[in-house]
Amino acid sequence: MAVGSCSVHINESKKELIPHGSLAFPCAGYQEPYSMDGKREFPWHWHEEMEMIYAKSGVLTVQIPGKSFQLKKGDFFVANSNILHYIVTASEGELQSLVFHPMLVAGDQESVFAVRYILPLTQNTCFDGCYLEGEKYPEEIGAFCQAFAALAAEAPGYEFAVREHLSRICLFLCEHYRESMAEAGTHERAGNSQDNLRVQAMLRYIHQHYQESVTLSEIAGAAALSERECLRCFRRTLQMSPMQYVLRYKVMQGAEFLCGNPNRSIADAAASCGFDSPSHFSKMFRRYYNCTPREYRRRETAQKGERVSCEKSMNNVEERRNTDGSISESGKCGLCIHSERVVC
């Protein structure tokens, strides 16, 4: 399927490991419903692809180094290639995203589209992320929605439609950053700023050693910084202290353990992510997820069952397609939006 549910799998430097789309068509769409039972987080990560994020309903927050943006229903955000970003939900709602390699729009690196537009855009340090308020940018957000719908439907020739609409958005970004793009050659490449590289080094150390008793001195040493500069660097980029990040990362790893190991105990989950006791783990877990570890596991297991049921229903949709390509009423899935090929 061209559109799936959101998940982030990263290596020790926070680079996302899963390819988006294929070599022939490097674009993938993701759709994620979220509830008020507990916030949903997509941890700090980066990838070579650009990412477009749309708040279809509800409220969510997107963070990039040094900046935070709250997206309400209808708002839109574009994260540049190789830029660290983090997403957290704040209420019941739904997000949609398109992740695509810039060369999908540019074509060959020697093309006029690459040389004059896409490469200067992605290498522009002034463009780390672009927030568009829904009411002020209906054309650009409409282009995203059309690209997403085309990717979801996968009708014959949908690749042309997706690239066309993504190109319109990229052209808007080029015009929006025209002045700074003209000076791109005098700046360091986007994603290679000193703070960005330092944070990547320190995050890499944390992710290698989070199960141990990590100290501020050790984290600072990973980027050859003093403890004071380490604190400042984290505050500038991630808006939190290094030890706050360590604690949050431990809890998030514990949450993954709970869902991936349904038969293991809470004590096992606590030990797996470096907590010295189940009670301390449960206390910190409640602070971040507003529920106990057991409640979280129960809810996530139920939601996973709903997604599996939805996937099966969408497979039935394919089997019930009419000869004219339409879908019979008996083949539609009530959990999905209209009749799009979307994994809920």
GROMACS .gro file of C-alpha atoms in nm:
model
  344
    1MET     CA    1   0.000   0.000   0.000
    2ALA     CA    2   0.117   0.354  -0.079
    3VAL     CA    3  -0.013   0.500   0.248
    4GLY     CA    4   0.055   0.339   0.585
    5SER     CA    5   0.053   0.409   0.957
    6CYS     CA    6   0.332   0.615   1.110
    7SER     CA    7   0.633   0.455   1.273
    8VAL     CA    8   0.991   0.568   1.325
    9HIS     CA    9   1.288   0.329   1.336
   10ILE     CA   10   1.621   0.504   1.384
   11ASN     CA   11   1.987   0.418   1.422
   12GLU     CA   12   2.220   0.545   1.693
   13SER     CA   13   2.271   0.881   1.519
   14LYS     CA   14   1.891   0.930   1.497
   15LYS     CA   15   1.887   0.876   1.119
   16GLU     CA   16   1.569   0.695   1.020
   17LEU     CA   17   1.640   0.349   0.884
   18ILE     CA   18   1.326   0.267   0.687
   19PRO     CA   19   1.330   0.383   0.321
   20HIS     CA   20   1.030   0.586   0.209
   21GLY     CA   21   0.877   0.466  -0.114
   22SER     CA   22   1.110   0.293  -0.359
   23LEU     CA   23   1.414   0.378  -0.568
   24ALA     CA   24   1.186   0.413  -0.868
   25PHE     CA   25   0.938   0.636  -0.684
   26PRO     CA   26   1.088   0.768  -0.356
   27CYS     CA   27   0.772   0.893  -0.189
   28ALA     CA   28   0.555   0.745   0.085
   29GLY     CA   29   0.246   0.865   0.268
   30TYR     CA   30   0.154   0.806   0.630
   31GLN     CA   31  -0.168   0.856   0.822
   32GLU     CA   32  -0.198   0.830   1.198
   33PRO     CA   33  -0.510   0.874   1.413
   34TYR     CA   34  -0.445   0.955   1.778
   35SER     CA   35  -0.671   0.971   2.081
   36MET     CA   36  -0.694   1.170   2.403
   37ASP     CA   37  -0.615   0.857   2.607
   38GLY     CA   38  -0.246   0.937   2.590
   39LYS     CA   39  -0.011   1.148   2.381
   40ARG     CA   40   0.165   0.997   2.079
   41GLU     CA   41   0.530   1.081   2.019
   42PHE     CA   42   0.747   1.040   1.712
   43PRO     CA   43   1.101   1.076   1.852
   44TRP     CA   44   1.376   1.304   1.728
   45HIS     CA   45   1.496   1.172   1.392
   46TRP     CA   46   1.623   1.286   1.055
   47HIS     CA   47   1.635   1.154   0.700
   48GLU     CA   48   1.752   1.261   0.356
   49GLU     CA   49   1.393   1.302   0.242
   50MET     CA   50   1.185   1.614   0.293
   51GLU     CA   51   0.876   1.564   0.507
   52MET     CA   52   0.539   1.739   0.481
   53ILE     CA   53   0.310   1.715   0.784
   54TYR     CA   54  -0.059   1.807   0.779
   55ALA     CA   55  -0.288   1.832   1.083
   56LYS     CA   56  -0.609   1.689   0.940
   57SER     CA   57  -0.776   1.728   1.280
   58GLY     CA   58  -0.676   1.791   1.638
   59VAL     CA   59  -0.360   1.961   1.762
   60LEU     CA   60   0.002   1.849   1.739
   61THR     CA   61   0.344   2.002   1.799
   62VAL     CA   62   0.639   1.982   1.561
   63GLN     CA   63   0.985   2.066   1.690
   64ILE     CA   64   1.308   2.125   1.501
   65PRO     CA   65   1.635   2.238   1.663
   66GLY     CA   66   1.566   2.564   1.842
   67LYS     CA   67   1.205   2.601   1.726
   68SER     CA   68   0.862   2.468   1.814
   69PHE     CA   69   0.539   2.493   1.613
   70GLN     CA   70   0.186   2.408   1.722
   71LEU     CA   71  -0.031   2.284   1.437
   72LYS     CA   72  -0.407   2.304   1.470
   73LYS     CA   73  -0.661   2.156   1.230
   74GLY     CA   74  -0.573   2.248   0.872
   75ASP     CA   75  -0.216   2.366   0.942
   76PHE     CA   76   0.087   2.239   0.753
   77PHE     CA   77   0.461   2.202   0.812
   78VAL     CA   78   0.755   2.113   0.587
   79ALA     CA   79   1.079   1.979   0.738
   80ASN     CA   80   1.387   2.015   0.519
   81SER     CA   81   1.615   1.730   0.421
   82ASN     CA   82   1.856   1.613   0.698
   83ILE     CA   83   1.692   1.826   0.969
   84LEU     CA   84   1.623   1.674   1.310
   85HIS     CA   85   1.253   1.688   1.395
   86TYR     CA   86   1.013   1.561   1.660
   87ILE     CA   87   0.633   1.531   1.666
   88VAL     CA   88   0.401   1.498   1.965
   89THR     CA   89   0.021   1.499   1.970
   90ALA     CA   90  -0.179   1.710   2.213
   91SER     CA   91  -0.540   1.601   2.159
   92GLU     CA   92  -0.758   1.359   1.971
   93GLY     CA   93  -0.707   1.396   1.598
   94GLU     CA   94  -0.527   1.276   1.290
   95LEU     CA   95  -0.210   1.366   1.104
   96GLN     CA   96  -0.105   1.294   0.748
   97SER     CA   97   0.247   1.315   0.611
   98LEU     CA   98   0.432   1.273   0.285
   99VAL     CA   99   0.800   1.183   0.295
  100PHE     CA  100   0.981   1.214  -0.038
  101HIS     CA  101   1.333   1.247  -0.172
  102PRO     CA  102   1.397   1.589  -0.330
  103MET     CA  103   1.521   1.419  -0.646
  104LEU     CA  104   1.166   1.299  -0.712
  105VAL     CA  105   1.088   1.659  -0.801
  106ALA     CA  106   1.430   1.755  -0.938
  107GLY     CA  107   1.498   1.451  -1.154
  108ASP     CA  108   1.866   1.427  -1.244
  109GLN     CA  109   2.112   1.627  -1.032
  110GLU     CA  110   2.231   1.807  -1.344
  111SER     CA  111   1.881   1.917  -1.444
  112VAL     CA  112   1.772   2.279  -1.429
  113PHE     CA  113   1.519   2.185  -1.163
  114ALA     CA  114   1.795   2.052  -0.937
  115VAL     CA  115   2.060   2.316  -1.005
  116ARG     CA  116   1.837   2.623  -1.002
  117TYR     CA  117   1.574   2.524  -0.748
  118ILE     CA  118   1.587   2.204  -0.543
  119LEU     CA  119   1.955   2.189  -0.442
  120PRO     CA  120   1.970   2.557  -0.338
  121LEU     CA  121   1.647   2.503  -0.143
  122THR     CA  122   1.755   2.191   0.048
  123GLN     CA  123   2.102   2.336   0.115
  124ASN     CA  124   1.963   2.665   0.244
  125THR     CA  125   2.030   2.705   0.618
  126CYS     CA  126   1.742   2.952   0.646
  127PHE     CA  127   1.505   2.670   0.551
  128ASP     CA  128   1.509   2.420   0.834
  129GLY     CA  129   1.133   2.401   0.854
  130CYS     CA  130   0.839   2.601   0.719
  131TYR     CA  131   0.508   2.642   0.904
  132LEU     CA  132   0.201   2.734   0.701
  133GLU     CA  133  -0.122   2.836   0.871
  134GLY     CA  134  -0.415   2.667   0.703
  135GLU     CA  135  -0.630   2.975   0.651
  136LYS     CA  136  -0.348   3.175   0.490
  137TYR     CA  137  -0.212   2.916   0.246
  138PRO     CA  138  -0.508   2.726   0.099
  139GLU     CA  139  -0.341   2.663  -0.239
  140GLU     CA  140  -0.026   2.505  -0.098
  141ILE     CA  141  -0.217   2.294   0.154
  142GLY     CA  142  -0.464   2.199  -0.118
  143ALA     CA  143  -0.171   2.076  -0.326
  144PHE     CA  144  -0.060   1.855  -0.038
  145CYS     CA  145  -0.410   1.710   0.005
  146GLN     CA  146  -0.431   1.634  -0.367
  147ALA     CA  147  -0.089   1.467  -0.362
  148PHE     CA  148  -0.186   1.260  -0.059
  149ALA     CA  149  -0.519   1.157  -0.213
  150ALA     CA  150  -0.349   1.057  -0.539
  151LEU     CA  151  -0.091   0.849  -0.353
  152ALA     CA  152  -0.363   0.682  -0.145
  153ALA     CA  153  -0.583   0.597  -0.445
  154GLU     CA  154  -0.299   0.471  -0.668
  155ALA     CA  155  -0.508   0.522  -0.981
  156PRO     CA  156  -0.325   0.477  -1.313
  157GLY     CA  157  -0.080   0.764  -1.356
  158TYR     CA  158  -0.096   0.869  -0.990
  159GLU     CA  159   0.283   0.918  -0.988
  160PHE     CA  160   0.247   1.212  -1.227
  161ALA     CA  161  -0.017   1.372  -1.005
  162VAL     CA  162   0.189   1.328  -0.688
  163ARG     CA  163   0.500   1.478  -0.845
  164GLU     CA  164   0.302   1.766  -0.993
  165HIS     CA  165   0.151   1.868  -0.660
  166LEU     CA  166   0.479   1.824  -0.471
  167SER     CA  167   0.648   2.039  -0.736
  168ARG     CA  168   0.395   2.315  -0.677
  169ILE     CA  169   0.476   2.315  -0.306
  170CYS     CA  170   0.851   2.312  -0.372
  171LEU     CA  171   0.812   2.606  -0.612
  172PHE     CA  172   0.630   2.796  -0.338
  173LEU     CA  173   0.915   2.720  -0.096
  174CYS     CA  174   1.171   2.839  -0.350
  175GLU     CA  175   0.983   3.167  -0.388
  176HIS     CA  176   0.939   3.196  -0.011
  177TYR     CA  177   1.315   3.156   0.048
  178ARG     CA  178   1.430   3.328  -0.272
  179GLU     CA  179   1.659   3.585  -0.108
  180SER     CA  180   1.836   3.340   0.121
  181MET     CA  181   1.867   3.086  -0.163
  182ALA     CA  182   2.064   3.340  -0.363
  183GLU     CA  183   2.319   3.346  -0.080
  184ALA     CA  184   2.316   2.968  -0.022
  185GLY     CA  185   2.670   2.929  -0.150
  186THR     CA  186   2.805   3.147   0.131
  187HIS     CA  187   2.645   2.942   0.409
  188GLU     CA  188   2.700   2.597   0.551
  189ARG     CA  189   2.468   2.329   0.424
  190ALA     CA  190   2.131   2.285   0.599
  191GLY     CA  191   2.153   2.003   0.852
  192ASN     CA  192   2.527   2.057   0.900
  193SER     CA  193   2.511   2.346   1.148
  194GLN     CA  194   2.742   2.319   1.447
  195ASP     CA  195   2.459   2.267   1.694
  196ASN     CA  196   2.291   2.008   1.472
  197LEU     CA  197   2.610   1.802   1.443
  198ARG     CA  198   2.689   1.834   1.813
  199VAL     CA  199   2.342   1.720   1.913
  200GLN     CA  200   2.359   1.424   1.676
  201ALA     CA  201   2.685   1.315   1.842
  202MET     CA  202   2.541   1.348   2.192
  203LEU     CA  203   2.217   1.171   2.100
  204ARG     CA  204   2.422   0.890   1.950
  205TYR     CA  205   2.600   0.845   2.284
  206ILE     CA  206   2.275   0.851   2.481
  207HIS     CA  207   2.114   0.589   2.259
  208GLN     CA  208   2.416   0.363   2.299
  209HIS     CA  209   2.426   0.394   2.679
  210TYR     CA  210   2.074   0.480   2.801
  211GLN     CA  211   2.051   0.149   2.989
  212GLU     CA  212   2.344   0.262   3.205
  213SER     CA  213   2.379   0.550   3.453
  214VAL     CA  214   2.459   0.818   3.197
  215THR     CA  215   2.612   1.139   3.337
  216LEU     CA  216   2.614   1.494   3.204
  217SER     CA  217   2.993   1.483   3.178
  218GLU     CA  218   2.980   1.173   2.957
  219ILE     CA  219   2.718   1.327   2.727
  220ALA     CA  220   2.920   1.649   2.693
  221GLY     CA  221   3.235   1.450   2.621
  222ALA     CA  222   3.066   1.279   2.325
  223ALA     CA  223   3.072   1.615   2.144
  224ALA     CA  224   3.394   1.745   2.306
  225LEU     CA  225   3.201   2.012   2.498
  226SER     CA  226   3.209   2.145   2.851
  227GLU     CA  227   2.911   2.057   3.067
  228ARG     CA  228   2.791   2.418   3.054
  229GLU     CA  229   2.807   2.435   2.674
  230CYS     CA  230   2.640   2.094   2.653
  231LEU     CA  231   2.346   2.229   2.855
  232ARG     CA  232   2.324   2.540   2.637
  233CYS     CA  233   2.340   2.336   2.317
  234PHE     CA  234   2.056   2.108   2.427
  235ARG     CA  235   1.846   2.405   2.534
  236ARG     CA  236   1.898   2.581   2.201
  237THR     CA  237   1.816   2.280   1.988
  238LEU     CA  238   1.581   2.046   2.178
  239GLN     CA  239   1.439   2.289   2.438
  240MET     CA  240   1.526   2.054   2.724
  241SER     CA  241   1.826   1.953   2.932
  242PRO     CA  242   2.038   1.648   2.845
  243MET     CA  243   1.916   1.458   3.151
  244GLN     CA  244   1.553   1.539   3.071
  245TYR     CA  245   1.612   1.390   2.729
  246VAL     CA  246   1.775   1.080   2.878
  247LEU     CA  247   1.474   1.025   3.105
  248ARG     CA  248   1.225   1.077   2.821
  249TYR     CA  249   1.419   0.840   2.595
  250LYS     CA  250   1.428   0.572   2.865
  251VAL     CA  251   1.051   0.597   2.908
  252MET     CA  252   0.990   0.583   2.532
  253GLN     CA  253   1.208   0.273   2.505
  254GLY     CA  254   1.012   0.123   2.791
  255ALA     CA  255   0.688   0.192   2.604
  256GLU     CA  256   0.824   0.012   2.297
  257PHE     CA  257   0.925  -0.283   2.514
  258LEU     CA  258   0.575  -0.305   2.662
  259CYS     CA  259   0.412  -0.323   2.319
  260GLY     CA  260   0.669  -0.556   2.168
  261ASN     CA  261   0.674  -0.799   2.460
  262PRO     CA  262   0.313  -0.844   2.577
  263ASN     CA  263   0.400  -1.138   2.803
  264ARG     CA  264   0.686  -0.969   2.989
  265SER     CA  265   0.639  -0.800   3.326
  266ILE     CA  266   0.656  -0.431   3.417
  267ALA     CA  267   0.976  -0.510   3.608
  268ASP     CA  268   1.127  -0.649   3.288
  269ALA     CA  269   1.027  -0.333   3.101
  270ALA     CA  270   1.185  -0.115   3.371
  271ALA     CA  271   1.511  -0.311   3.362
  272SER     CA  272   1.523  -0.307   2.982
  273CYS     CA  273   1.544   0.072   2.972
  274GLY     CA  274   1.774   0.130   3.266
  275PHE     CA  275   1.541   0.208   3.558
  276ASP     CA  276   1.653   0.083   3.898
  277SER     CA  277   1.302  -0.014   4.011
  278PRO     CA  278   0.955  -0.081   3.863
  279SER     CA  279   0.804   0.187   4.088
  280HIS     CA  280   1.038   0.457   3.955
  281PHE     CA  281   0.966   0.345   3.598
  282SER     CA  282   0.589   0.355   3.658
  283LYS     CA  283   0.612   0.701   3.816
  284MET     CA  284   0.807   0.845   3.522
  285PHE     CA  285   0.587   0.662   3.273
  286ARG     CA  286   0.275   0.822   3.417
  287ARG     CA  287   0.441   1.164   3.400
  288TYR     CA  288   0.498   1.134   3.025
  289TYR     CA  289   0.202   0.923   2.911
  290ASN     CA  290  -0.064   1.015   3.169
  291CYS     CA  291  -0.135   0.649   3.236
  292THR     CA  292   0.025   0.346   3.397
  293PRO     CA  293   0.241   0.106   3.193
  294ARG     CA  294  -0.035  -0.158   3.211
  295GLU     CA  295  -0.299   0.087   3.089
  296TYR     CA  296  -0.071   0.193   2.803
  297ARG     CA  297  -0.007  -0.166   2.695
  298ARG     CA  298  -0.380  -0.246   2.706
  299ARG     CA  299  -0.471   0.060   2.496
  300GLU     CA  300  -0.197   0.009   2.238
  301THR     CA  301  -0.287  -0.359   2.201
  302ALA     CA  302  -0.650  -0.264   2.135
  303GLN     CA  303  -0.553   0.003   1.880
  304LYS     CA  304  -0.320  -0.239   1.704
  305GLY     CA  305  -0.609  -0.483   1.674
  306GLU     CA  306  -0.821  -0.211   1.513
  307ARG     CA  307  -0.546  -0.137   1.259
  308VAL     CA  308  -0.513  -0.503   1.168
  309SER     CA  309  -0.890  -0.526   1.126
  310CYS     CA  310  -0.881  -0.218   0.905
  311GLU     CA  311  -0.605  -0.364   0.687
  312LYS     CA  312  -0.809  -0.679   0.637
  313SER     CA  313  -1.110  -0.470   0.543
  314MET     CA  314  -0.907  -0.275   0.288
  315ASN     CA  315  -0.786  -0.600   0.136
  316ASN     CA  316  -1.151  -0.692   0.097
  317VAL     CA  317  -1.205  -0.357  -0.074
  318GLU     CA  318  -0.954  -0.455  -0.341
  319GLU     CA  319  -1.139  -0.781  -0.396
  320ARG     CA  320  -1.474  -0.603  -0.429
  321ARG     CA  321  -1.371  -0.338  -0.680
  322ASN     CA  322  -1.624  -0.305  -0.961
  323THR     CA  323  -1.518  -0.339  -1.321
  324ASP     CA  324  -1.526   0.042  -1.360
  325GLY     CA  325  -1.280   0.081  -1.071
  326SER     CA  326  -1.537   0.199  -0.816
  327ILE     CA  327  -1.588   0.028  -0.483
  328SER     CA  328  -1.908  -0.142  -0.380
  329GLU     CA  329  -2.068  -0.029  -0.054
  330SER     CA  330  -2.005  -0.369   0.103
  331GLY     CA  331  -1.632  -0.325   0.048
  332LYS     CA  332  -1.585   0.002   0.233
  333CYS     CA  333  -1.419   0.012   0.574
  334GLY     CA  334  -1.586   0.227   0.837
  335LEU     CA  335  -1.253   0.296   1.011
  336CYS     CA  336  -1.101   0.451   0.699
  337ILE     CA  337  -1.159   0.788   0.545
  338HIS     CA  338  -1.396   0.751   0.250
  339SER     CA  339  -1.264   0.465   0.041
  340GLU     CA  340  -0.897   0.561   0.022
  341ARG     CA  341  -0.633   0.290   0.046
  342VAL     CA  342  -0.518   0.395   0.388
  343VAL     CA  343  -0.390   0.188   0.677
  344CYS     CA  344  -0.548   0.338   0.986
   0.00000   0.00000   0.00000
